[in-house]
Amino acid sequence: MFVPTVWAAAFALRVGRCQEQLSFDDFQEGCAVKWQSVVASGTCTLTYYLIQKAFSKASYYQEALEQLHGHPEALEALGTPLNVHCLRLTDKYNFVDIAEAQLKIPVSGPKSEGHLHVISSRDAPFQRWHLQEVFLKLEDGQQIPVFKLSGNTGREVKKE
């Protein structure tokens, strides 16, 4: 008879907890936590999108893609139409500071895929960016030089 009494006490304790968990205040707290999670997820997604958009509008990004679109050997290797994908923001190669920008832009086409490596610099903050080097590294390891700034004259020289 002792065992059923302990069992009955444990059951009553559980029922009391269930009633407590189903209270209106707890329901409101649960909804608040869910909405906070939705807002946090939306904020992170929006921030990621805005960072991607900022990169894609930067002059060093746009100029590098122009060089790629004007390079027959690179276009032949990738095939057309050319697809430009989002940057991996967690990649250590992607780096931008006041005077230097270094990006690895994922690109693909019907024939192959790879990364467009971009190195750009500027003399001072708020000055114009100047491409230093752009090359395409395909997934098979082949590397195609697309653009390199000539060191002696400072003129832009395409490698074809």
One Martini backbone bead per residue (centre of mass of N, CA, C, O) as a GRO file, in nm:
protein
  160
    1MET     BB    1   0.052   0.067  -0.012
    2PHE     BB    2   0.294   0.257  -0.037
    3VAL     BB    3   0.338   0.267  -0.344
    4PRO     BB    4   0.068   0.402  -0.439
    5THR     BB    5   0.119   0.664  -0.278
    6VAL     BB    6   0.372   0.749  -0.431
    7TRP     BB    7   0.242   0.742  -0.709
    8ALA     BB    8   0.020   0.951  -0.650
    9ALA     BB    9   0.214   1.182  -0.581
   10ALA     BB   10   0.361   1.188  -0.852
   11PHE     BB   11   0.109   1.239  -1.025
   12ALA     BB   12   0.025   1.506  -0.890
   13LEU     BB   13   0.285   1.654  -0.960
   14ARG     BB   14   0.257   1.632  -1.268
   15VAL     BB   15  -0.014   1.770  -1.298
   16GLY     BB   16   0.078   2.036  -1.178
   17ARG     BB   17   0.289   2.093  -1.400
   18CYS     BB   18   0.105   2.093  -1.641
   19GLN     BB   19  -0.066   2.330  -1.548
   20GLU     BB   20   0.172   2.522  -1.535
   21GLN     BB   21   0.264   2.496  -1.842
   22LEU     BB   22  -0.048   2.590  -1.938
   23SER     BB   23  -0.025   2.869  -1.891
   24PHE     BB   24  -0.063   3.186  -2.013
   25ASP     BB   25   0.217   3.303  -1.945
   26ASP     BB   26   0.382   3.078  -2.081
   27PHE     BB   27   0.264   3.121  -2.360
   28GLN     BB   28   0.369   3.409  -2.396
   29GLU     BB   29   0.670   3.342  -2.366
   30GLY     BB   30   0.683   3.145  -2.605
   31CYS     BB   31   0.600   3.353  -2.819
   32ALA     BB   32   0.827   3.555  -2.768
   33VAL     BB   33   1.059   3.365  -2.840
   34LYS     BB   34   0.969   3.306  -3.128
   35TRP     BB   35   0.969   3.602  -3.231
   36GLN     BB   36   1.264   3.658  -3.165
   37SER     BB   37   1.371   3.443  -3.360
   38VAL     BB   38   1.251   3.561  -3.617
   39VAL     BB   39   1.386   3.840  -3.599
   40ALA     BB   40   1.679   3.740  -3.589
   41SER     BB   41   1.676   3.586  -3.858
   42GLY     BB   42   1.594   3.827  -4.034
   43THR     BB   43   1.835   4.007  -3.962
   44CYS     BB   44   2.057   3.818  -4.065
   45THR     BB   45   1.956   3.797  -4.356
   46LEU     BB   46   1.966   4.099  -4.421
   47THR     BB   47   2.265   4.144  -4.362
   48TYR     BB   48   2.375   3.945  -4.570
   49TYR     BB   49   2.247   4.081  -4.816
   50LEU     BB   50   2.380   4.365  -4.779
   51ILE     BB   51   2.671   4.269  -4.802
   52GLN     BB   52   2.652   4.147  -5.084
   53LYS     BB   53   2.560   4.409  -5.223
   54ALA     BB   54   2.807   4.580  -5.151
   55PHE     BB   55   3.013   4.411  -5.300
   56SER     BB   56   2.870   4.416  -5.591
   57LYS     BB   57   2.910   4.750  -5.602
   58ALA     BB   58   3.195   4.750  -5.607
   59SER     BB   59   3.452   4.840  -5.810
   60TYR     BB   60   3.639   4.586  -5.784
   61TYR     BB   61   3.416   4.388  -5.865
   62GLN     BB   62   3.320   4.507  -6.137
   63GLU     BB   63   3.599   4.518  -6.282
   64ALA     BB   64   3.658   4.216  -6.268
   65LEU     BB   65   3.410   4.127  -6.436
   66GLU     BB   66   3.486   4.283  -6.688
   67GLN     BB   67   3.748   4.131  -6.739
   68LEU     BB   68   3.618   3.853  -6.769
   69HIS     BB   69   3.416   3.926  -7.007
   70GLY     BB   70   3.691   4.020  -7.185
   71HIS     BB   71   3.799   3.708  -7.165
   72PRO     BB   72   3.822   3.447  -7.381
   73GLU     BB   73   3.964   3.217  -7.223
   74ALA     BB   74   3.779   3.219  -6.974
   75LEU     BB   75   3.510   3.180  -7.126
   76GLU     BB   76   3.589   2.910  -7.255
   77ALA     BB   77   3.633   2.752  -6.988
   78LEU     BB   78   3.335   2.807  -6.873
   79GLY     BB   79   3.132   2.936  -7.041
   80THR     BB   80   2.813   3.010  -7.181
   81PRO     BB   81   2.678   3.132  -6.939
   82LEU     BB   82   2.758   3.340  -6.674
   83ASN     BB   83   2.802   3.274  -6.323
   84VAL     BB   84   2.744   3.463  -6.026
   85HIS     BB   85   2.819   3.424  -5.696
   86CYS     BB   86   2.824   3.425  -5.377
   87LEU     BB   87   2.997   3.508  -5.122
   88ARG     BB   88   3.213   3.387  -4.877
   89LEU     BB   89   3.225   3.540  -4.572
   90THR     BB   90   3.415   3.309  -4.422
   91ASP     BB   91   3.641   3.361  -4.604
   92LYS     BB   92   3.976   3.454  -4.561
   93TYR     BB   93   4.029   3.585  -4.846
   94ASN     BB   94   3.810   3.779  -4.774
   95PHE     BB   95   3.930   4.124  -4.794
   96VAL     BB   96   3.869   4.450  -4.634
   97ASP     BB   97   4.011   4.771  -4.632
   98ILE     BB   98   4.122   5.083  -4.676
   99ALA     BB   99   4.366   4.982  -4.910
  100GLU     BB  100   4.252   4.673  -4.934
  101ALA     BB  101   4.146   4.413  -5.172
  102GLN     BB  102   4.019   4.068  -5.132
  103LEU     BB  103   3.886   3.825  -5.362
  104LYS     BB  104   3.649   3.533  -5.399
  105ILE     BB  105   3.470   3.464  -5.685
  106PRO     BB  106   3.211   3.279  -5.771
  107VAL     BB  107   3.214   3.082  -6.076
  108SER     BB  108   3.012   2.982  -6.370
  109GLY     BB  109   2.949   2.726  -6.616
  110PRO     BB  110   2.887   2.470  -6.834
  111LYS     BB  111   3.199   2.361  -6.817
  112SER     BB  112   3.274   2.530  -6.547
  113GLU     BB  113   3.446   2.610  -6.233
  114GLY     BB  114   3.525   2.886  -5.995
  115HIS     BB  115   3.764   3.151  -5.912
  116LEU     BB  116   3.781   3.499  -5.872
  117HIS     BB  117   4.072   3.669  -5.826
  118VAL     BB  118   4.109   3.971  -5.624
  119ILE     BB  119   4.328   4.262  -5.647
  120SER     BB  120   4.313   4.569  -5.457
  121SER     BB  121   4.384   4.931  -5.453
  122ARG     BB  122   4.469   5.229  -5.255
  123ASP     BB  123   4.612   5.523  -5.142
  124ALA     BB  124   4.339   5.624  -5.000
  125PRO     BB  125   4.086   5.717  -4.852
  126PHE     BB  126   3.836   5.779  -5.090
  127GLN     BB  127   3.961   5.649  -5.320
  128ARG     BB  128   4.037   5.491  -5.594
  129TRP     BB  129   4.024   5.186  -5.724
  130HIS     BB  130   4.290   4.940  -5.811
  131LEU     BB  131   4.378   4.704  -6.001
  132GLN     BB  132   4.624   4.441  -5.979
  133GLU     BB  133   4.467   4.148  -5.980
  134VAL     BB  134   4.339   3.887  -6.209
  135PHE     BB  135   4.219   3.547  -6.153
  136LEU     BB  136   4.146   3.218  -6.271
  137LYS     BB  137   4.031   2.938  -6.074
  138LEU     BB  138   3.989   2.625  -6.134
  139GLU     BB  139   3.888   2.316  -6.015
  140ASP     BB  140   4.142   2.170  -6.176
  141GLY     BB  141   4.381   2.416  -6.127
  142GLN     BB  142   4.356   2.611  -6.334
  143GLN     BB  143   4.527   2.917  -6.439
  144ILE     BB  144   4.394   3.244  -6.538
  145PRO     BB  145   4.505   3.526  -6.657
  146VAL     BB  146   4.335   3.848  -6.676
  147PHE     BB  147   4.496   4.058  -6.477
  148LYS     BB  148   4.774   4.306  -6.474
  149LEU     BB  149   4.967   4.531  -6.324
  150SER     BB  150   5.204   4.730  -6.427
  151GLY     BB  151   5.488   4.833  -6.252
  152ASN     BB  152   5.636   5.062  -6.419
  153THR     BB  153   5.379   5.242  -6.544
  154GLY     BB  154   5.077   5.183  -6.427
  155ARG     BB  155   4.948   5.021  -6.635
  156GLU     BB  156   4.701   4.854  -6.789
  157VAL     BB  157   4.721   4.494  -6.833
  158LYS     BB  158   4.639   4.249  -7.043
  159LYS     BB  159   4.594   3.899  -7.036
  160GLU     BB  160   4.584   3.657  -7.331
   0.00000   0.00000   0.00000
